[in-house]
XYZ file of C-alpha atoms in Angstrom:
744
model
C 24.192 -13.221 19.297
C 26.599 -10.723 17.658
C 25.317 -8.210 15.551
C 27.979 -6.735 13.168
C 28.386 -2.925 12.520
C 26.036 -1.364 10.106
C 27.182 -0.333 6.832
C 27.667 3.386 6.244
C 24.924 4.932 3.941
C 26.566 8.452 3.391
C 24.807 10.220 0.841
C 26.451 10.886 -2.490
C 27.594 14.527 -3.117
C 25.118 15.067 -5.926
C 21.906 13.844 -3.726
C 19.525 16.358 -3.167
C 19.203 17.180 0.345
C 17.192 14.669 2.467
C 17.391 11.959 -0.464
C 18.196 8.542 -0.090
C 21.226 6.856 -1.199
C 20.913 4.444 -3.861
C 18.543 1.500 -2.691
C 20.666 -1.206 -0.817
C 19.355 -4.559 0.869
C 18.242 -3.909 4.382
C 20.426 -6.876 5.518
C 23.358 -5.068 3.960
C 22.598 -1.745 5.653
C 21.809 -3.097 8.839
C 24.500 -5.869 9.052
C 22.200 -8.950 9.586
C 23.105 -12.339 9.199
C 19.580 -13.554 9.447
C 16.078 -11.802 9.192
C 15.537 -9.190 11.519
C 13.259 -10.057 14.584
C 11.890 -8.133 17.230
C 9.407 -5.218 17.732
C 8.629 -1.786 19.216
C 10.303 -1.510 22.710
C 9.157 1.025 25.231
C 11.372 0.550 28.381
C 10.094 3.837 29.796
C 6.772 2.068 30.532
C 8.454 -0.614 32.947
C 10.634 -0.640 35.715
C 14.623 -1.634 35.954
C 13.635 -5.374 36.888
C 11.141 -5.664 33.986
C 14.323 -4.462 31.761
C 16.515 -6.825 32.905
C 13.810 -9.462 32.498
C 13.321 -8.005 28.808
C 16.973 -8.682 27.865
C 16.909 -12.488 29.205
C 13.613 -12.812 27.268
C 14.869 -11.338 23.718
C 17.838 -13.818 24.000
C 15.467 -16.562 24.235
C 13.110 -15.390 21.466
C 16.030 -14.866 19.316
C 15.189 -10.575 18.945
C 17.970 -9.094 17.292
C 16.561 -5.737 16.478
C 13.980 -3.461 18.568
C 12.463 -0.003 17.676
C 13.031 2.319 20.388
C 11.911 5.577 21.399
C 8.973 6.088 19.189
C 6.831 7.548 21.766
C 9.199 8.876 24.190
C 9.384 12.625 23.332
C 8.095 13.656 26.801
C 10.942 11.764 28.401
C 13.528 13.022 26.176
C 12.656 16.575 25.904
C 10.769 17.112 29.170
C 10.581 20.925 28.941
C 11.157 23.009 25.796
C 15.091 22.812 24.556
C 16.038 20.762 27.653
C 16.915 17.131 26.924
C 17.409 14.346 29.203
C 19.029 11.785 26.964
C 21.097 9.554 29.319
C 18.571 7.027 30.142
C 18.297 6.504 26.493
C 22.076 6.160 25.948
C 22.464 3.598 28.408
C 19.321 1.544 27.418
C 20.940 1.420 23.893
C 24.312 0.364 25.214
C 22.793 -2.453 27.261
C 20.800 -3.552 24.301
C 24.103 -3.334 22.054
C 25.878 -5.503 24.723
C 23.198 -8.065 24.557
C 23.604 -8.460 20.959
C 20.425 -6.469 20.079
C 20.476 -3.644 17.688
C 18.341 -0.504 17.911
C 16.059 0.994 15.163
C 16.150 4.380 16.956
C 13.128 6.755 16.615
C 13.285 10.503 16.339
C 10.161 10.233 18.823
C 8.397 12.873 16.915
C 5.179 11.115 16.549
C 3.459 12.475 19.541
C 4.395 15.798 20.917
C 4.632 16.130 24.566
C 1.952 18.172 26.884
C 4.185 21.183 26.752
C 3.703 21.682 23.340
C -0.129 21.969 23.356
C -0.105 24.024 26.412
C 2.670 26.264 25.596
C 1.928 26.519 22.101
C -1.679 25.897 21.224
C -1.735 26.834 17.807
C 0.593 23.616 17.077
C -2.746 21.563 17.507
C -4.615 20.531 14.162
C -8.032 21.779 13.064
C -10.458 19.619 11.467
C -12.671 20.392 8.462
C -15.444 21.296 10.763
C -13.192 24.105 12.431
C -12.707 22.356 15.560
C -9.212 22.235 17.017
C -8.239 18.590 18.330
C -7.024 18.448 21.678
C -4.303 16.759 23.815
C -4.555 13.190 25.280
C -4.257 11.063 22.288
C -1.184 10.752 19.713
C -0.396 12.800 16.507
C -1.863 15.951 17.871
C -0.018 18.133 15.529
C -0.606 20.452 12.673
C 1.824 19.472 9.625
C 2.321 23.207 8.977
C 3.115 24.164 12.611
C 6.379 26.315 12.832
C 6.823 25.213 16.479
C 6.183 21.360 15.997
C 8.464 21.874 12.720
C 11.341 23.382 14.858
C 11.337 21.123 17.651
C 11.035 18.034 15.996
C 13.935 19.033 13.788
C 15.880 20.071 16.872
C 15.057 16.820 18.599
C 16.289 14.840 15.776
C 19.353 16.800 15.643
C 19.787 16.043 19.237
C 19.806 12.617 19.165
C 21.824 12.351 16.117
C 24.326 14.188 17.708
C 24.570 11.771 20.752
C 23.689 8.711 19.153
C 24.250 8.912 15.517
C 27.458 6.828 15.246
C 26.631 4.797 18.386
C 27.374 0.767 17.239
C 24.248 -0.176 18.751
C 22.284 2.033 16.558
C 21.698 0.585 13.074
C 18.712 2.656 11.478
C 16.846 5.751 12.117
C 13.156 5.456 12.424
C 11.610 8.806 11.822
C 8.153 9.624 13.086
C 5.735 6.948 12.914
C 2.722 6.193 10.538
C 2.366 9.721 9.272
C -0.898 10.701 8.609
C -2.702 7.862 10.365
C -4.631 10.256 12.546
C -3.751 13.664 11.438
C -3.524 13.568 7.472
C -4.643 17.238 7.033
C -5.332 20.172 9.066
C -7.255 23.318 8.281
C -5.656 26.091 10.282
C -4.696 29.442 9.419
C -0.855 28.241 9.250
C -1.969 25.480 6.791
C -4.297 27.923 4.909
C -1.157 30.164 4.386
C 1.171 27.210 3.348
C -1.535 25.868 0.788
C -1.592 29.260 -0.673
C 2.195 29.416 -0.892
C 2.184 25.732 -2.399
C -0.169 26.637 -5.198
C 1.598 29.872 -5.878
C 4.745 27.683 -6.321
C 2.602 25.131 -8.432
C 0.889 27.369 -10.801
C 2.874 31.007 -10.543
C -0.228 33.057 -10.532
C -4.067 33.037 -10.097
C -5.050 32.726 -13.902
C -3.214 29.422 -14.073
C -5.004 28.067 -11.377
C -8.264 29.261 -12.418
C -7.799 27.495 -15.548
C -6.607 24.246 -13.679
C -9.463 24.294 -11.714
C -12.009 25.236 -13.976
C -13.327 28.195 -11.630
C -15.938 29.416 -13.948
C -17.905 26.674 -13.074
C -20.444 27.920 -9.913
C -18.553 31.099 -10.230
C -15.844 29.823 -8.175
C -13.189 32.189 -10.286
C -10.513 33.704 -7.956
C -9.047 37.230 -8.329
C -6.001 36.614 -6.475
C -4.439 33.747 -4.480
C -5.273 35.285 -1.659
C -8.921 34.407 -1.697
C -8.100 30.384 -1.852
C -8.919 28.558 1.178
C -8.571 25.040 2.265
C -11.498 22.715 1.271
C -13.188 22.716 4.612
C -16.861 22.230 5.331
C -18.997 23.698 2.759
C -22.476 23.787 1.587
C -22.429 21.095 -0.931
C -19.900 19.289 -3.415
C -16.596 20.916 -3.455
C -14.235 21.494 -6.759
C -12.632 18.027 -7.658
C -9.574 19.707 -8.799
C -9.166 21.934 -5.510
C -9.489 18.716 -3.527
C -6.982 16.864 -5.765
C -4.473 19.752 -5.116
C -5.354 19.661 -1.579
C -4.381 15.970 -1.376
C -1.226 16.958 -3.154
C -0.337 19.865 -0.814
C -1.568 17.830 2.326
C 0.804 14.836 1.018
C 3.637 17.190 0.505
C 3.185 18.844 4.186
C 3.726 15.412 5.824
C 6.334 14.351 3.578
C 8.210 17.528 4.081
C 8.160 16.714 7.716
C 9.984 13.324 7.221
C 12.344 15.001 4.555
C 13.498 17.590 6.997
C 14.285 14.881 9.795
C 16.140 12.861 7.303
C 18.447 15.781 6.294
C 18.898 16.465 9.677
C 19.862 12.872 10.609
C 22.056 12.568 7.438
C 24.054 15.536 8.259
C 24.923 13.911 11.779
C 24.949 10.077 10.897
C 25.622 7.367 8.467
C 22.993 5.265 9.544
C 20.088 4.631 7.169
C 16.605 6.099 7.721
C 13.315 4.543 7.418
C 9.793 5.662 8.421
C 7.041 3.139 8.783
C 4.373 2.783 5.761
C 0.611 1.458 6.247
C 0.236 -0.740 3.298
C -1.931 1.163 0.664
C -2.758 3.813 3.110
C -4.877 6.444 0.937
C -3.644 9.805 2.275
C 0.077 9.329 1.481
C 1.754 9.032 -2.170
C 4.260 6.398 -0.905
C 5.863 6.148 -4.227
C 7.514 9.872 -3.512
C 7.974 9.066 -0.047
C 10.138 5.802 -0.967
C 12.605 8.216 -2.711
C 13.695 9.638 0.434
C 14.111 6.528 2.523
C 17.031 4.173 2.559
C 14.973 1.374 3.961
C 11.496 0.671 3.083
C 9.124 -0.576 6.077
C 5.413 -1.338 6.413
C 2.950 -1.786 9.317
C 0.370 -4.441 8.374
C -2.470 -5.973 10.212
C -4.699 -8.113 8.606
C -7.610 -9.506 10.378
C -7.386 -13.264 11.319
C -11.390 -13.210 11.019
C -11.034 -12.408 7.345
C -10.788 -15.396 4.964
C -8.769 -13.296 2.610
C -6.436 -12.191 5.179
C -3.565 -14.284 3.720
C -3.852 -12.059 0.407
C -3.767 -8.955 2.377
C -0.260 -10.305 3.361
C 0.863 -11.042 -0.079
C -0.689 -7.349 -1.437
C 1.156 -5.483 1.220
C 4.574 -7.207 0.915
C 4.336 -7.069 -3.209
C 3.646 -3.185 -2.565
C 6.488 -2.642 -0.269
C 8.651 -4.683 -2.697
C 7.692 -2.142 -5.544
C 8.031 0.920 -3.183
C 11.911 -0.755 -2.611
C 12.510 -0.853 -6.330
C 12.150 -4.490 -6.277
C 14.743 -4.871 -3.386
C 13.820 -6.206 -0.061
C 11.907 -4.477 2.788
C 11.138 -4.926 6.335
C 8.065 -5.629 8.172
C 8.106 -3.095 11.240
C 4.900 -3.833 12.763
C 2.348 -6.667 12.938
C 0.256 -8.407 15.810
C 1.552 -11.265 17.791
C -2.271 -11.901 18.325
C -5.235 -9.550 18.448
C -5.267 -5.850 17.969
C -7.402 -3.555 19.877
C -8.557 -1.102 17.554
C -11.538 -3.227 15.693
C -14.844 -3.407 16.818
C -14.091 -6.931 17.851
C -10.560 -8.679 17.811
C -9.755 -11.695 16.993
C -6.633 -13.333 17.700
C -4.313 -15.171 15.272
C -4.821 -18.865 15.177
C -2.586 -21.264 16.302
C 0.425 -21.228 13.951
C -0.601 -18.346 12.108
C 2.127 -15.929 13.430
C 4.854 -18.183 12.199
C 3.097 -18.660 8.963
C 2.205 -15.238 7.879
C 5.949 -13.984 9.051
C 7.324 -16.676 6.637
C 4.803 -15.198 3.754
C 6.325 -11.685 4.446
C 9.801 -12.954 3.738
C 8.297 -14.924 0.884
C 7.063 -11.565 -0.648
C 10.140 -9.968 -0.076
C 11.068 -8.868 3.749
C 14.415 -9.077 5.233
C 12.733 -8.336 8.610
C 9.871 -9.273 10.506
C 9.108 -7.214 13.622
C 6.092 -6.847 15.953
C 4.006 -4.039 17.732
C 5.095 -4.301 20.297
C 7.448 -6.293 22.544
C 5.924 -6.397 25.783
C 1.818 -5.907 26.073
C 1.147 -2.341 27.729
C -0.546 -2.332 31.335
C -2.127 0.922 30.819
C -3.199 3.060 28.264
C -5.266 3.057 24.853
C -3.161 0.008 23.529
C -3.533 -2.101 26.850
C -5.382 -5.106 24.946
C -3.344 -4.877 21.771
C -1.196 -8.300 21.940
C 2.380 -8.340 22.515
C 5.283 -10.653 22.168
C 5.249 -10.920 25.687
C 1.785 -10.937 26.553
C 0.186 -9.842 29.919
C 0.294 -13.879 31.073
C 4.284 -13.635 30.251
C 5.944 -17.209 29.429
C 2.691 -18.947 30.371
C 0.711 -18.562 27.146
C 0.502 -19.851 23.404
C 1.658 -16.124 22.149
C 4.935 -16.407 23.950
C 5.343 -20.015 22.605
C 4.672 -19.005 19.037
C 6.709 -15.810 19.667
C 9.786 -18.003 20.251
C 9.244 -20.571 17.661
C 8.976 -17.500 14.975
C 12.220 -16.213 16.094
C 14.113 -19.713 15.938
C 12.425 -20.237 12.596
C 13.848 -16.792 11.010
C 17.258 -17.658 12.345
C 17.445 -20.485 9.843
C 16.515 -18.085 6.721
C 19.844 -16.242 6.503
C 20.135 -17.735 2.817
C 17.033 -15.904 1.914
C 18.525 -12.335 2.813
C 18.674 -10.181 -0.196
C 17.340 -12.423 -2.548
C 14.846 -11.198 -5.189
C 11.401 -12.237 -5.696
C 10.599 -13.735 -9.296
C 7.743 -12.240 -11.025
C 6.810 -11.699 -14.489
C 3.596 -9.883 -13.883
C 3.206 -6.353 -12.882
C 0.356 -4.377 -11.536
C 0.432 -0.505 -12.099
C -0.802 1.191 -9.138
C -0.985 5.477 -8.890
C -2.061 6.994 -5.814
C -3.048 10.317 -7.442
C -5.243 8.617 -9.785
C -7.161 6.983 -6.464
C -7.169 10.681 -5.192
C -8.893 11.937 -8.252
C -11.378 8.912 -8.489
C -12.209 9.107 -4.928
C -12.897 12.980 -5.019
C -14.486 13.154 -8.246
C -18.428 14.004 -8.013
C -19.850 10.898 -9.930
C -20.082 8.852 -11.916
C -20.128 6.543 -8.732
C -18.773 6.882 -5.148
C -15.586 4.723 -4.487
C -13.719 4.028 -1.587
C -9.952 5.083 -1.349
C -8.110 1.731 -0.876
C -7.356 0.708 -4.405
C -10.486 -1.579 -4.632
C -9.994 -2.472 -8.254
C -6.185 -2.931 -7.980
C -6.811 -5.022 -4.982
C -9.292 -7.373 -6.869
C -7.073 -7.745 -9.779
C -3.912 -8.477 -7.673
C -5.887 -11.079 -5.534
C -7.036 -12.991 -8.652
C -3.334 -13.130 -9.672
C -2.431 -14.561 -6.289
C -5.106 -16.753 -6.215
C -4.100 -18.307 -9.923
C -0.274 -18.505 -7.960
C 1.101 -15.766 -10.394
C 3.959 -13.972 -8.839
C 3.300 -10.155 -9.388
C 5.109 -6.870 -9.074
C 3.284 -3.776 -7.945
C 4.873 -0.729 -10.124
C 4.207 3.097 -10.190
C 2.945 4.667 -13.671
C 6.532 6.044 -14.430
C 8.616 2.855 -14.110
C 9.690 0.945 -17.319
C 7.920 -2.276 -18.005
C 10.831 -4.268 -19.598
C 10.740 -7.774 -19.050
C 7.050 -8.390 -17.693
C 5.064 -10.774 -19.884
C 1.618 -9.427 -18.115
C 0.958 -6.002 -16.977
C -2.482 -5.178 -15.524
C -3.390 -1.480 -15.420
C -6.785 -1.294 -13.025
C -8.603 2.044 -12.656
C -5.782 4.420 -13.162
C -8.414 7.289 -13.593
C -5.846 10.105 -14.425
C -4.513 9.970 -18.209
C -0.622 9.196 -18.092
C 1.085 9.702 -21.208
C 4.317 8.148 -19.856
C 2.482 5.341 -18.761
C 1.135 4.865 -22.424
C 4.540 5.209 -23.637
C 5.818 2.428 -21.244
C 2.947 0.105 -22.403
C 3.249 0.569 -25.926
C 6.947 -0.476 -25.586
C 5.912 -3.426 -23.572
C 3.228 -4.930 -26.193
C 6.001 -4.230 -28.864
C 8.343 -6.372 -27.084
C 5.433 -9.254 -26.574
C 3.799 -8.567 -23.338
C 0.115 -8.741 -22.696
C -1.367 -5.706 -21.313
C -4.653 -5.588 -19.543
C -6.330 -2.442 -18.973
C -9.519 -2.167 -16.955
C -11.885 0.840 -16.684
C -12.420 3.379 -15.436
C -9.076 4.458 -16.770
C -7.622 7.746 -18.591
C -10.908 9.315 -17.598
C -9.374 12.843 -16.551
C -6.290 15.019 -16.682
C -3.908 15.668 -13.993
C -6.045 18.456 -13.036
C -9.111 16.578 -12.719
C -10.404 17.896 -16.077
C -12.478 15.397 -18.229
C -10.544 13.763 -21.306
C -12.384 14.845 -24.304
C -12.900 12.771 -27.576
C -13.534 9.573 -25.706
C -12.066 8.527 -22.376
C -8.837 6.308 -22.342
C -6.982 9.220 -23.722
C -3.398 8.518 -24.469
C -4.066 4.773 -24.300
C -6.381 4.676 -27.208
C -3.863 3.827 -29.826
C -2.498 0.715 -27.732
C -6.039 -0.481 -27.001
C -7.886 0.807 -30.421
C -10.963 1.511 -28.494
C -12.418 4.537 -27.049
C -14.870 4.634 -24.039
C -17.736 7.213 -25.103
C -19.804 7.003 -21.587
C -19.918 5.421 -18.229
C -22.914 3.122 -17.758
C -22.977 2.523 -13.996
C -26.006 0.797 -12.122
C -27.247 2.381 -9.282
C -28.740 -0.748 -7.641
C -32.434 -0.989 -6.398
C -33.841 2.627 -5.546
C -36.550 1.239 -3.348
C -39.631 -0.952 -4.051
C -42.462 1.190 -2.826
C -45.824 -0.400 -2.203
C -45.745 -4.061 -3.751
C -49.676 -3.583 -4.457
C -48.768 -0.581 -6.606
C -48.458 -2.843 -9.886
C -52.179 -3.512 -9.635
C -52.835 0.324 -10.236
C -49.900 2.323 -11.438
C -50.473 1.403 -15.128
C -47.719 4.040 -16.338
C -44.736 3.066 -14.003
C -45.361 -0.379 -13.876
C -44.430 -0.567 -17.747
C -41.149 1.175 -17.229
C -38.079 -0.947 -17.169
C -35.123 -0.097 -15.121
C -32.045 -1.877 -15.744
C -29.925 0.715 -14.143
C -31.784 -0.642 -10.876
C -29.749 -3.863 -10.955
C -26.633 -4.768 -9.334
C -25.121 -6.840 -12.051
C -24.097 -7.115 -15.747
C -23.987 -10.325 -17.818
C -21.483 -10.690 -20.498
C -21.156 -13.473 -23.510
C -17.782 -14.831 -24.168
C -17.390 -14.439 -28.002
C -13.788 -16.004 -27.826
C -13.939 -19.548 -28.210
C -11.036 -20.122 -26.170
C -12.704 -18.132 -23.483
C -15.847 -20.150 -23.762
C -13.625 -23.400 -23.371
C -12.134 -21.907 -20.033
C -15.209 -21.333 -18.641
C -16.640 -24.817 -19.714
C -13.457 -26.416 -17.814
C -14.395 -24.140 -14.760
C -17.782 -25.976 -14.656
C -19.658 -22.576 -15.588
C -22.556 -22.710 -18.229
C -21.362 -20.993 -21.074
C -21.401 -17.997 -21.650
C -21.727 -17.000 -17.929
C -19.662 -14.161 -17.448
C -20.646 -11.460 -15.153
C -19.450 -8.041 -13.948
C -20.950 -5.983 -10.901
C -22.268 -2.303 -10.925
C -19.637 -0.682 -13.396
C -19.957 -0.728 -17.177
C -18.718 1.376 -20.186
C -20.168 2.117 -23.482
C -17.127 1.227 -25.900
C -16.567 1.956 -29.543
C -13.742 0.308 -31.664
C -11.852 3.002 -33.423
C -11.429 0.933 -36.708
C -9.565 2.726 -39.558
C -9.182 6.145 -37.757
C -6.375 8.647 -38.013
C -4.863 6.831 -35.030
C -4.927 3.460 -36.616
C -3.110 5.154 -39.943
C -0.551 6.903 -37.362
C 0.063 3.315 -35.961
C 1.108 2.419 -39.415
C 3.159 5.191 -40.282
C 4.890 5.155 -37.129
C 5.637 1.307 -37.895
C 3.638 -0.239 -35.422
C 2.413 -2.962 -38.079
C -0.904 -3.832 -38.924
C -3.246 -3.762 -35.866
C -6.806 -5.462 -35.525
C -9.049 -5.361 -32.537
C -10.996 -8.469 -31.458
C -14.249 -8.718 -29.380
C -13.628 -11.142 -26.647
C -16.865 -10.556 -25.011
C -19.910 -8.613 -25.192
C -22.725 -7.314 -22.710
C -25.617 -10.010 -23.320
C -28.402 -8.072 -21.883
C -28.798 -9.727 -18.639
C -29.087 -8.207 -15.233
C -28.652 -4.134 -15.654
C -27.165 -4.581 -19.264
C -30.215 -4.406 -21.158
C -29.120 -1.037 -22.907
C -25.631 -2.496 -23.555
C -26.661 -5.679 -25.196
C -24.164 -6.229 -28.036
C -21.824 -3.743 -27.122
C -18.147 -4.760 -26.591
C -17.286 -5.317 -22.963
C -13.556 -6.965 -23.308
C -11.580 -6.292 -26.504
C -8.126 -7.495 -27.539
C -5.888 -5.332 -29.952
C -2.855 -7.373 -31.503
C 0.254 -6.223 -33.264
C 1.770 -8.513 -35.708
C 4.553 -10.303 -34.238
C 4.036 -8.453 -30.875
C 2.037 -8.833 -27.896
C -1.546 -7.274 -27.355
C -3.802 -4.690 -25.313
C -6.869 -5.738 -23.931
C -9.634 -3.448 -22.342
C -12.034 -4.369 -19.675
C -15.002 -2.115 -19.815
C -16.816 -3.495 -16.808
C -15.991 -4.785 -13.076
C -15.619 -8.336 -13.568
C -16.637 -10.434 -10.753
C -14.182 -12.987 -9.338
C -14.949 -15.842 -11.561
C -15.036 -14.051 -14.878
C -11.919 -12.091 -13.735
C -10.022 -15.596 -13.267
C -11.144 -16.816 -16.747
C -9.961 -13.944 -18.383
C -6.434 -13.983 -16.794
C -6.306 -17.673 -17.467
C -6.540 -16.812 -21.260
C -4.389 -13.913 -21.143
C -1.669 -15.764 -19.208
C -2.069 -18.428 -21.990
C -1.199 -15.636 -24.512
C 1.675 -14.314 -22.116
C 3.200 -17.841 -21.814
C 2.828 -17.076 -17.981
C 2.664 -20.189 -15.536
C 2.043 -20.248 -11.675
C 5.056 -20.401 -9.359
C 3.935 -24.039 -8.894
C 1.366 -25.389 -10.753
C -1.529 -27.543 -9.862
C -1.454 -26.901 -5.936
C -3.879 -28.015 -3.292
C -6.820 -25.674 -2.302
C -4.930 -23.164 0.406
C -1.565 -23.569 -0.487
C 0.552 -20.436 -1.788
C 3.879 -20.865 -3.520
C 6.430 -18.328 -3.996
C 10.143 -18.107 -4.901
C 12.984 -15.720 -3.476
C 16.174 -16.321 -5.725
C 16.568 -20.036 -5.654
C 14.229 -20.742 -2.529
C 10.852 -21.905 -2.632
C 8.122 -21.186 -0.122
C 5.340 -23.505 0.235
C 2.590 -21.848 2.505
C -0.221 -23.819 3.594
C -2.982 -21.334 4.608
C -5.719 -24.048 4.957
C -7.088 -25.708 7.854
C -6.338 -29.295 6.572
C -3.178 -31.218 5.552
C -1.864 -30.664 2.139
C 0.210 -32.734 0.107
C 2.385 -31.311 -2.524
C 4.565 -33.515 -4.975
C 7.612 -32.546 -6.934
C 9.676 -30.733 -4.001
C 13.234 -31.747 -4.231
C 15.832 -29.997 -1.850
C 16.323 -29.116 1.864
C 13.574 -27.585 4.301
C 15.778 -24.604 5.725
C 13.075 -24.595 8.767
C 14.000 -28.294 10.017
C 17.206 -29.431 7.797
C 15.180 -32.253 6.409
C 15.786 -33.447 2.817
C 12.790 -33.278 0.452
C 12.795 -35.840 -2.076
C 9.665 -35.277 -4.235
C 6.534 -35.822 -2.019
C 5.853 -33.025 1.091
C 3.139 -32.790 3.723
C 2.310 -29.640 5.203
C 0.451 -29.479 8.566
C -2.583 -27.095 8.458
C -1.340 -23.334 8.832
C 2.285 -24.445 8.259
C 4.880 -23.905 5.849
C 8.222 -25.400 4.120
C 11.006 -23.144 3.095
C 12.978 -25.347 0.342
C 16.215 -24.580 -0.967
């Protein structure tokens, strides 16, 4: 196998230091003629005989790219300032001679023991004031001067020695930033936090105004009084927490950007760092700006029936981070992981199926963690492409089969995914929502966005994931789920999209606070109110059961037994007012009007003939009307909301519409609403009328049919050539359980 020389990616002169060159497809940058395939390779853990065997096995499996040196700092710099790189250079050369390219890590993910013993101040301190110790990984403070100095120096030494080596096609900076140390509360971080605040606000009075420090007598006389939000008696200031998230993200990102700048000064190879899906601690929209290649680590649980959606969600997100261009899966498990409480292996055929699903959602490479399963250490029982049993295992057989299949997918490289639906995702809004004290506690993993994306995926609608600042031209459907911070720029993009004919669906809680976590006054939704024609006047979350007490109490407790408590319910009923929506529910076999939502609901008022409506007319937006699509019907916890709008639609003459959803619809209700909205948008599935379990995606002119089901599936109307087998498809195809067709 021959690996062409990689393309140069020298930054343009006008680029900011550390910034990526204009985005290009990975296969162009890496010189690939088929998708990248391989995994993390750690030859320092093995002897020479094993390394020689690995070269043979890699050829058998079709490996063309490995990530090298990720956890090898202790070998590369055994003593501070002393580098031993000869063995690494030899390994890169032998891999190159064998036709295997290298994604070379800067090895800065896990500092060596000498840093902890010689510079204990480099170790992080958690929120409880405990300094974390050596013996794991990522044991560094992001603000540590010595860590910053030594990591940059190591990156420089590697780039000077191997920056133009023909076997190195990409730089791999750090590894899974923030996975274990996303924040630190040491004195160095306190000083850095105050410096960040000074740069952001200028002076303490602006900070006091932004944080609302007159509440609870938190007012500061100087920035020197500000400390990181470590353990404290009760609720922290949400604005301080939001800025702390921003600062912590900045500190980690600056580490990566520094290494990127060091590498680009000495090498023309592209740079990446491996993301972790929708990891909550880091705003990947900002991180992506500094990278040439977007890459991801993704570990869906084979025991989860929705695991295939996790594959789709991560792929669509990475494609969005890559500005719609391809990306690389840097890590997945060939079998089981070791870090869950119980660890299920992939099922027969699932490694290949999910690998092809990654490609279907935009990946130009599929790598694993790791190449050879470790014999020792914390990841001994994390699967590898070469498992403990070696060749005598299903894992190895499927590793080889996956490599051979990917070698046939050269025609897919660089091709775009066709999507006319978009979902807006905002990391800072999720930070603000998760750190807000009320109205409900939420997680950090974009639960609302995931739910709406899954409904689109289950319906067969190809979907892009986009940031709040990106233009939305060309999309027929745009979903805005729980963008908690009011974003005027987003409102402008949505208004232009509706004027061009798009259907926009906004779901609460959206537009609730400003960029400093201060409440939006005059009705939530903020700058989105003109588009939607409604305002949220209050939240009406359900608390769920408070406690049943003594069941015999109702016999004697004459006061409390007469009290209604709709807030103690866990669901809310809705009635479909729209006749088309009622018909959709009928076709689903649901007794009309059986719409339901979970524990989140809002009180909504239609603006009507307000000043905003008059301004719309003056601005030439045309006559706009608000239709009530569904109301709360009083069932469940909705007794106090009965008759109030739950779903609304504002239309403009000759244009699109803005829909607002004031409740967290359940799966069926969300599907029914999206069916109606997609009809208005004239948006159809990638392939209609597919059997249960079969997913369809298109990249360019290539159709992927992915059968996630446990049974055989039959699909009609498929014409072309299956790239995996070379066989012609003449209309009717059969897919085995957990298998795929890739038709061109």
